[in-house]
Amino acid sequence: MARESCAPADRRTVLAALGSGATVLSAGCLQRARNLTGWQSTQPITLQIKTLPADSDPYALALARQIASWFQAAGIETDVLPMAEQELMRQSLLRAGFDLFVMRLPEKFRDPDALTTLLHSRFADAPGWQNPFGYTNLDADEALERQRRTDGAERRQALEELQRTVARTQPFTLLTVPDDIRAARTPAGPNWQAIDLRSPVGFLRLAGEYDSESEAPVLRVVSTDRRPTTNLNPLAVEFRRSGVLTGLLYDPLARRIEGELTPWLARSIDVVDGAPPTARVALRENVTWHDDEALTAADVAFTYDLLADTTLDDDDEDADVPSPEFRGQRSLVDDVSVVDDRRLDMTFADADRAVVPRALTVPILPEHVWRDRTDTAAIGGIPVGTVTEALVSNNIPPIGSGPFAYVRNTPRERLRLKHIEGHFSTREAADFPDWIAEPAIDALSVQVVGSDVTAVETVADGEADVTGTTVGAGTVPRIGRAEDVELLVRRSARPYVLGYNTRRAYLDNPRFRNTLARLVDERFLGQHVLDGYARPAVGPLQGTEWYPADLEWDGGNPVVPFFGRDGEVPVGAVREAFRDAGYQYEDGTLVGGSR
Amino acid sequence: MTLLTVMTRVVVVVFVLHLLGLGAVWRRTGTTLRRGSIRQNVRTVGPTAVALGVLLLANGAVRDVGVELSWLIGVNITGTIHALEGAFVADLQSLSTPALTAYFSFVYVFGYVFLLTFPVVLYAIHHDTRPLSATLVAYALNYGIGLVCYVLFVAYGPRNFMPGAVESLLFTNWPEVQHLTSQVNENTNVFPSLHTSLSVTVALLAARYRRAAPGWLPVATVGAMSVAVATMYLGIHWLTDVLAGVLLAAISVGVGARVAEDEHGDESSPTETDRRPAGGVLEQLRR
């Protein structure tokens, strides 16, 4: 029919054809053009993985490239973009500007309640390590809320359900759990194998057992992470990795010592059961800040107020700006009221008694320093955005109350802290283990070097006592060859994860993510990228008492098993799976409807 | 071994190379040191030298600022470069032997510093001012344009992008050097390769003013080529960086020589018998 042939069949040329004037612009013809433009063309699916360069992290880039090659085998155009750690965290955790990232999860997510801020949909818009994936799942939300209010078998059941949901819907794919490898100088004295260098308390232990002939012994740490030399703000998301150094500068009410949450800045903490639970906290006597101001109950109450809203604005009209870094802990506290100079009453949120003590581990900040940081941050006097100075200040020099105080820093190169004489932890009455009460060092220095190899060589040359950041498996023979150097290998609690931005097209589909996860051979990554210094895992809580038996790694991932074997992707099976999920292939490339 | 020992070693080795170089030049040409030409040269190129000095100082001072600015406004082109050239550097490294690694490491650290400093000394004692002036102007252009590129483009080198495929040969065999390199540069500053551009600049100037120092041209050529290959062989730079470096060198030398000859005259040149060319980079280089 004449009308049928008035426009070319290829809808991509509809506009061109209309524009060329070659066709007669009859009403019927325009109608047909309208009909055609309602149909979207298919487009190739492309993904980008953001991660760290090899200098900053020994494995992240190799992991990302291996995953990219598996995705490419499945017909998905995937590229890898390396960037500095600070920039990666800024782009992925603050601005949600990523498709995929490869990073290590912070250690705090070994605590089941911490998963609330990581996965609850309420935090999908919040910055920092608060649901960076934009994951929204009502089943997961419900399970997270339930585990907070229950205990025993009920809580366990809620957490098991949560983990099964997460394992199936894959907001992130757990790649592998690396072993933390470090090099340490044997003559420095301590029983290195017993020291846990992932926590401030571990460093206190090291400080207590350090052996030196010197008059003024200095514990020398070499690190590949330069960020602490430019920023010591415990609230600054993109500058914190483990919080060890800020943990030495600032004191929390309670610290985990030898597995037990022990009153630290508090002399005693009496938690009273109830709905909600409450606690009476008594602070230690004669505690001062590093600038000799007295630390009082008002500072503690101020800290909890500041963490809830760094603007400290009571006005409900303005939006709150909570501290992302400690939001999980803070969300467990309803109210903190000052009883007197040394005593406080805390009312917790509606949560179980077993859950709430986590709220006591936030660093206590001095009111006289931080009260001035509640204004909107400004550059050259001009306010920028809504973020407060408290969250972006570099906080140098930091004024804390911790056992170590700031001495000096050389940006990108060095940081030096000194041990405070007469800190309350060294008083006899405090009754801490000897290694806390009798520190053997005067100062702690951090030296920044360019890569893990150089860090190991610095220890081998006797210029440093231990590598503060972990090093790659490739340096193990080097550590073995060096004289007086010990190899420290510890299981870590910080898995590498492939995080999906579920706000993006295609990645918002759980079935698509589930199929992507089946393109990842965790065992292969552990053996070939991490040289066997790793173990595969399914969920971040693997190895804890909260982990369901049916999610145990059993020769393979029980929920999203790898399609192939030994790192080989069987293209046929993969295409079949993506077609089942509703996607198509054109010339070997995975395509989806354009959106 | 600390930063200080690495630096001391570089200074000593380069000093020895200078003595050997000067000895060779004197033996070959029979010229003796002319105090007069040094004084006159220093006086005439003074302003250029000061400008270069300021630029170098500024380079050190604003490096941190440059990195911050670069993350703020720069484009991350690591993926683009890799897409352009693929695994060229990995293929190059597959030819590696311990002897080659030792040679290229030596060239990258000591040879490079010698290559950059020797012509300054060589041309300073020469009676013609133009080679020295052109060299200083060309160096300044290299640094200046390089610095702007480093702000505009963020890129990691192959050793950072392809661990496993490309080994960081320099730093794994000689980790102490990283104390030095991390003092003078950032691992995101790879495009273009200033190692290549400055070395090629030296070679092009040697070709242009070959009569000023006979015998220097082959040394500079071999040296520049070795440095260019070394940056890739050691996994530090991409082929793209090296090519961009060569282009930067050509531009710098073209402009540098032009400026020198405009300022210090072109006629009655004892080193050059050709007439003054009309212009253009290629034309400039051909001389």
PDB file of C-alpha atoms in Angstrom, chain A residues 15 23 108 120 155 181 189 191 213 225 252 284 313-314 335 362 401 415-416 460 471 513 523 526 539 569:
ATOM      1  CA  LEU A  15      13.614  11.480  11.347  1.00  0.00           C
ATOM      2  CA  THR A  23       8.510  11.827   1.714  1.00  0.00           C
ATOM      3  CA  LYS A 108      32.897  -2.725  61.440  1.00  0.00           C
ATOM      4  CA  HIS A 120      18.733  -0.584  55.118  1.00  0.00           C
ATOM      5  CA  ARG A 155      17.668 -12.455  66.455  1.00  0.00           C
ATOM      6  CA  ILE A 181      50.252  -9.670  55.391  1.00  0.00           C
ATOM      7  CA  GLY A 189      60.658  -7.131  70.809  1.00  0.00           C
ATOM      8  CA  ASN A 191      55.392 -11.221  70.243  1.00  0.00           C
ATOM      9  CA  GLU A 213      67.797   0.131  74.062  1.00  0.00           C
ATOM     10  CA  ASP A 225      48.356   5.353  53.014  1.00  0.00           C
ATOM     11  CA  PRO A 252      35.660   6.285  73.479  1.00  0.00           C
ATOM     12  CA  ARG A 284      37.038   8.736  85.232  1.00  0.00           C
ATOM     13  CA  ASP A 313      20.512  23.130  65.106  1.00  0.00           C
ATOM     14  CA  ASP A 314      17.376  22.396  67.126  1.00  0.00           C
ATOM     15  CA  ASP A 335      19.089  10.755  74.474  1.00  0.00           C
ATOM     16  CA  VAL A 362      32.317   6.425  69.327  1.00  0.00           C
ATOM     17  CA  SER A 401      42.102  12.887  75.184  1.00  0.00           C
ATOM     18  CA  LEU A 415      53.164  12.006  61.083  1.00  0.00           C
ATOM     19  CA  ARG A 416      54.423  11.937  64.632  1.00  0.00           C
ATOM     20  CA  ALA A 460      64.171  -4.765  56.091  1.00  0.00           C
ATOM     21  CA  VAL A 471      51.318  -5.628  51.824  1.00  0.00           C
ATOM     22  CA  ARG A 513      23.156  -8.636  39.503  1.00  0.00           C
ATOM     23  CA  ARG A 523      38.197 -19.441  44.338  1.00  0.00           C
ATOM     24  CA  GLY A 526      41.951 -16.205  45.831  1.00  0.00           C
ATOM     25  CA  GLY A 539      28.553 -13.058  53.227  1.00  0.00           C
ATOM     26  CA  VAL A 569      33.562 -18.712  31.547  1.00  0.00           C
TER      27      VAL A 569
END
